[in-house]
Coordinates of C-alpha atoms and ligand atoms in Angstrom, one line a residue:
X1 CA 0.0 0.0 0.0
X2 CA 0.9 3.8 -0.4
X3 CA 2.3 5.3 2.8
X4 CA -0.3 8.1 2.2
X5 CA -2.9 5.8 2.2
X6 CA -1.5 4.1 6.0
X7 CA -1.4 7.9 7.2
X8 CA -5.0 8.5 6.1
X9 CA -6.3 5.6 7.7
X10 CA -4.6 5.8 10.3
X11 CA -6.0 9.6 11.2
X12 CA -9.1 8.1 10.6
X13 CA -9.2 4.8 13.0
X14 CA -7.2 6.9 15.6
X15 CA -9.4 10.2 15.1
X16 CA -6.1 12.0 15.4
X17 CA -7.0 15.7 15.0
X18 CA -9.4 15.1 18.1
X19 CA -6.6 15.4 20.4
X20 CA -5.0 18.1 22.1
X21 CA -1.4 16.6 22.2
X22 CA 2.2 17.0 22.9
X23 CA 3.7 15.7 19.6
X24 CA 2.6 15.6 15.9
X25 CA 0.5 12.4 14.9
X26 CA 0.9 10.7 12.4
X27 CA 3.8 10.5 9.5
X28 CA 6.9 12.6 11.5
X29 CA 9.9 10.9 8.7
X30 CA 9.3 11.0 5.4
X31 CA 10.6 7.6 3.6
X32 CA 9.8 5.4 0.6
X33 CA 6.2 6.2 -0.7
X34 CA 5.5 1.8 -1.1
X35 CA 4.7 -0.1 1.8
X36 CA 4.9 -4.1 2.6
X37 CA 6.6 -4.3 5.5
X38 CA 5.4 -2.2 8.7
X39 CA 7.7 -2.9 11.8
X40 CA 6.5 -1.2 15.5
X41 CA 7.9 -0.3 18.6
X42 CA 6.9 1.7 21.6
X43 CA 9.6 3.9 21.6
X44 CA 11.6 5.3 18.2
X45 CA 15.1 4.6 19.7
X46 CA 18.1 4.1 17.6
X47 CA 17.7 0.2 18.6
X48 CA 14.1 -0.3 17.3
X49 CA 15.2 1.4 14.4
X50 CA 18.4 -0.2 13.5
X51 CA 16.5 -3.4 14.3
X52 CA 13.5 -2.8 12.3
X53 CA 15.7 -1.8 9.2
X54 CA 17.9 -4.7 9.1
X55 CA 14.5 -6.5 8.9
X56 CA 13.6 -4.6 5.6
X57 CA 10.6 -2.8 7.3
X58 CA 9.4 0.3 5.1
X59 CA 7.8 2.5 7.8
X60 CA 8.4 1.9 11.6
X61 CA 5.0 2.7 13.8
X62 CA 5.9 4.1 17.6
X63 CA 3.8 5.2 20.5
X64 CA 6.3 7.6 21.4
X65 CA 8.0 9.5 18.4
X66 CA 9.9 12.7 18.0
X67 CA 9.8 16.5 18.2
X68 CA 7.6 16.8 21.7
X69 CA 6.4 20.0 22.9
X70 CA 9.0 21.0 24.9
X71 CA 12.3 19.2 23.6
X72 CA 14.9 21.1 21.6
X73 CA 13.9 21.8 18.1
X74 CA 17.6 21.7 16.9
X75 CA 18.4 18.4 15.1
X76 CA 21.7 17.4 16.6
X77 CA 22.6 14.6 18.5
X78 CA 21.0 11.4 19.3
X79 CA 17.9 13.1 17.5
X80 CA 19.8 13.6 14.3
X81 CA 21.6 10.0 14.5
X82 CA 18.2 8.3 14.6
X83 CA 17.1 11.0 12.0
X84 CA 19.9 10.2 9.0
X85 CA 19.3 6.9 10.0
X86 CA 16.0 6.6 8.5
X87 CA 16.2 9.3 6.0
X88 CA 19.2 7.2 5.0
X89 CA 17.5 4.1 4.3
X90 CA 14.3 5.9 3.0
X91 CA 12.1 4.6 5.6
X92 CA 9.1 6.7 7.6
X93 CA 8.5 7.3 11.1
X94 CA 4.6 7.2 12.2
X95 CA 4.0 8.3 15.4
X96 CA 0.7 7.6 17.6
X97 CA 0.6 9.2 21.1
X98 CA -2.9 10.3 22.6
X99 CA -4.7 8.8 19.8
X100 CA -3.4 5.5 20.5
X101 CA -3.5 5.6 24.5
X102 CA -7.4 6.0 23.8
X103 CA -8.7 4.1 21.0
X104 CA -11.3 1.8 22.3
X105 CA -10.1 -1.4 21.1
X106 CA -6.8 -0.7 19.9
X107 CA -5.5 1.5 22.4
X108 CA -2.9 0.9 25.2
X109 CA -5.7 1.1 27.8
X110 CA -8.2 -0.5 25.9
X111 CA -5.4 -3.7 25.5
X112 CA -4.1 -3.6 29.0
X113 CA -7.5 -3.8 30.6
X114 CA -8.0 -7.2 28.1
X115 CA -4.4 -8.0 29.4
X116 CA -5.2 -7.8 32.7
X117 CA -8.8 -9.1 32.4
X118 CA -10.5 -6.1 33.4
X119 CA -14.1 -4.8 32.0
X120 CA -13.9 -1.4 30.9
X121 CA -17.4 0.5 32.5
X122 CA -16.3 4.0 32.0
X123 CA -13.8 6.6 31.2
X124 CA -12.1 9.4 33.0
X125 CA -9.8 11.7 33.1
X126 CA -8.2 14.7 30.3
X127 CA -9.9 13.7 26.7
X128 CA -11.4 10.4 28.3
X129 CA -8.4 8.6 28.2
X130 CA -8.1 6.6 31.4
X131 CA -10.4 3.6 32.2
X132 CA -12.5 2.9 34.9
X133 CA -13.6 -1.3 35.4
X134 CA -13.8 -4.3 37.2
X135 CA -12.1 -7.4 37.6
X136 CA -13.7 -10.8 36.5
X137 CA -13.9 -12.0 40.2
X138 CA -12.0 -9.8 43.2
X139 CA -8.4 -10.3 44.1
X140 CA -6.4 -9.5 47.0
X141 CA -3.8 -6.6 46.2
X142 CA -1.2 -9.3 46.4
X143 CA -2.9 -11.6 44.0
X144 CA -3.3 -8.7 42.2
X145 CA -0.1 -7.7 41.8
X146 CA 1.2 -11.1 41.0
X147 CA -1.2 -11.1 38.0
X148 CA 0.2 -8.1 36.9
X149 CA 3.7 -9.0 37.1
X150 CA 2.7 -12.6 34.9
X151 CA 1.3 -10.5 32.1
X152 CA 3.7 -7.3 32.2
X153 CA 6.5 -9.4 32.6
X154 CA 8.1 -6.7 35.5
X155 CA 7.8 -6.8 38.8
X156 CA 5.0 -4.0 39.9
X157 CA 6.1 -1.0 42.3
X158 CA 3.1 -1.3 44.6
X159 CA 2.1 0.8 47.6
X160 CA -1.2 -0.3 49.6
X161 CA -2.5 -3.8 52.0
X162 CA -1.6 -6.6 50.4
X163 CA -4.5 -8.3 51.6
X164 CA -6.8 -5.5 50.4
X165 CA -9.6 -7.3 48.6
X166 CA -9.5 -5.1 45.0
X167 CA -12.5 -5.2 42.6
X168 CA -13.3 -1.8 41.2
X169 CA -10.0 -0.7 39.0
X170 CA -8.4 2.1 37.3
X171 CA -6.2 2.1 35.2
X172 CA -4.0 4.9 32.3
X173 CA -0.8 3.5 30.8
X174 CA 2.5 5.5 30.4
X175 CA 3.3 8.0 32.9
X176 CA -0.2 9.0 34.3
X177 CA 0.3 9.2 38.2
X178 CA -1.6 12.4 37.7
X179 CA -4.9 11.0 37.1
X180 CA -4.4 9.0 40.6
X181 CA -7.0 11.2 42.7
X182 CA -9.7 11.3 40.1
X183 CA -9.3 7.0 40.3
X184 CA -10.0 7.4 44.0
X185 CA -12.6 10.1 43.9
X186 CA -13.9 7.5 41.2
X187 CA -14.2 4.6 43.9
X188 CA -11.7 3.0 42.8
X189 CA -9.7 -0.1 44.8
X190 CA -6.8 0.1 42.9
X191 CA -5.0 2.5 40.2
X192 CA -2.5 1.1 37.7
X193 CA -0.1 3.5 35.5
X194 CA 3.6 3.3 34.4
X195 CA 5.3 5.2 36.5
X196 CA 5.2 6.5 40.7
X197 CA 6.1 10.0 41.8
X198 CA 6.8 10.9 45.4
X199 CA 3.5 12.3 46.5
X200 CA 1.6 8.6 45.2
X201 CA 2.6 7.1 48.3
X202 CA 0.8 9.3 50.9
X203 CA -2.2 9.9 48.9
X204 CA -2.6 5.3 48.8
X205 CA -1.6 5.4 52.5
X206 CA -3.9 8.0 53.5
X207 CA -7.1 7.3 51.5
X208 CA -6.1 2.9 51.3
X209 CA -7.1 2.9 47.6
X210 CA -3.9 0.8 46.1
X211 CA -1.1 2.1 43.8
X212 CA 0.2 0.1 41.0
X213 CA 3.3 1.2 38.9
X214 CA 3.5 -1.3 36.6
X215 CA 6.4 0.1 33.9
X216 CA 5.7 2.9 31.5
X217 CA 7.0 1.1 28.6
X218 CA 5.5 -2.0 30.0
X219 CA 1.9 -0.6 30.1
X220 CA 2.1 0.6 26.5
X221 CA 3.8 -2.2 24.6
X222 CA 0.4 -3.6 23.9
X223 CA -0.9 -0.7 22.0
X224 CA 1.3 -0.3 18.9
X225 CA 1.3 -4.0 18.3
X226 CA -2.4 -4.2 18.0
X227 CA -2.7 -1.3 15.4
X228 CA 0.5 -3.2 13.7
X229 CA -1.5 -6.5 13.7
X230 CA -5.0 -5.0 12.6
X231 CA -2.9 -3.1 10.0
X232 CA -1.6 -6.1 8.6
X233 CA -4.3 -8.1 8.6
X234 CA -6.2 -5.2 6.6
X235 CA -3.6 -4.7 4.3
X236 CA -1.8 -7.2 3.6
X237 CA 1.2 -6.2 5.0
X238 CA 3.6 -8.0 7.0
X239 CA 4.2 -6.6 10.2
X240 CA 6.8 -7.3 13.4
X241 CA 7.0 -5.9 16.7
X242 CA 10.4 -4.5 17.9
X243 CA 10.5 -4.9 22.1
X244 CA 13.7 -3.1 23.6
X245 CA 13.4 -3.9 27.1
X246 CA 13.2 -0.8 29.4
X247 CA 12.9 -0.8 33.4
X248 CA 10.7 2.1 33.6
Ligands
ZN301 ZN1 4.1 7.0 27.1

């Protein structure tokens, strides 16, 4: 297929200029105008890419792409290594941020709640993007936990009773500790994001509504490679996901 044609669709399925966001969506590289092979990755690091280009991919898809809101807008770098790399080997760089965080089926949230066996019942939080739900029977924290650290493959930072019995959840991938007192004014048992900051810890202690850092890249592996997939199975393309372990 045309790599105009991806970019449409794309902006379509991911409804892209309905987001406020922090990083152009959609084509950010330029490469070869032909697709057949579509590699993905969460993040557009010089290993994803050098990976995904010895495999002959044409266009690399990634969560988190290039030129954000407040990073320098000088190419130079580590920005223009992974740059020349791709303009190099004529391949494009399509970037989904916001747009895939929230997409009801495909979206990060929307594929870690089926990850984690949670039913989505509502959304909160800036543009709807975090998910409110419930387990399919309740867990203790611990249990819980354990469950997350099966299917994330990381061990969970978590901060609450481990014999807490959880079955009302909430849940944003990435970095979205932000969103952690709307989960509990939300009645929510438990909140699952990416990351922890400082303050995370008082407000579970204090209020007994758990806290779950489960990896940023963790949380939003599942994301890209479910547009990736449905895109190849559309299209006819063959597609492979990239994973570059990361702790955080
Ligand atoms: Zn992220």
């Amino acid at each position: 297929m045309l790599l105009n044609e991806l970019r449409d669709y794309n902006a379509s399925l991911l409804q892209t200029s309905q987001f406020k966001d922090y990083c152009p969506n959609g084509v950010q590289v330029e490469g070869r105008a032909e697709l057949r092979r579509i590699a993905t990755g969460v993040t557009a690091s010089q290993q994803v890419l050098d990976e995904a280009i010895a495999w002959g991919a044409d266009a690399v898809l990634v969560h988190h792409g290039y030129f954000w809101r407040n990073e320098e807008a000088t190419v130079v770098g580590i920005k223009k290594r992974r740059i020349a790399q791709l303009l190099r080997n004529d391949v494009s760089l399509l970037a989904y941020h916001l747009p895939l965080d929230a997409h009801a089926e495909l979206g990060n949230n929307a594929q870690l709640g089926k990850l984690l066996d949670l039913t989505g019942q509502g959304r909160f939080g800036d543009q709807d993007i975090a998910w409110l739900g419930s387990m399919a029977q309740p867990l203790t924290l611990q249990q819980f936990s354990k469950l997350t650290a099966e299917k994330l493959l990381r061990m969970p930072q978590v901060i609450g009773d481990a014999g807490k019995t959880i079955r009302r959840v909430a849940w944003c991938s990435g970095g979205a500790q932000g969103y952690f007192e709307e989960a509990i004014a939300r009645g929510a048992d438990a909140y699952i994001t990416g990351e922890i900051s400082e303050q995370c810890f008082h407000l579970a202690n204090e209020t007994g509504v758990a806290f779950i850092a489960a990896g940023h890249h963790a949380t939003e592996r599942y994301g890209i490679q479910a547009l990736g997939r449905h895109l190849a199975e559309r299209f006819g393309l063959e597609h492979r996901f990239f994973d570059q372990d990361n702790p955080v």
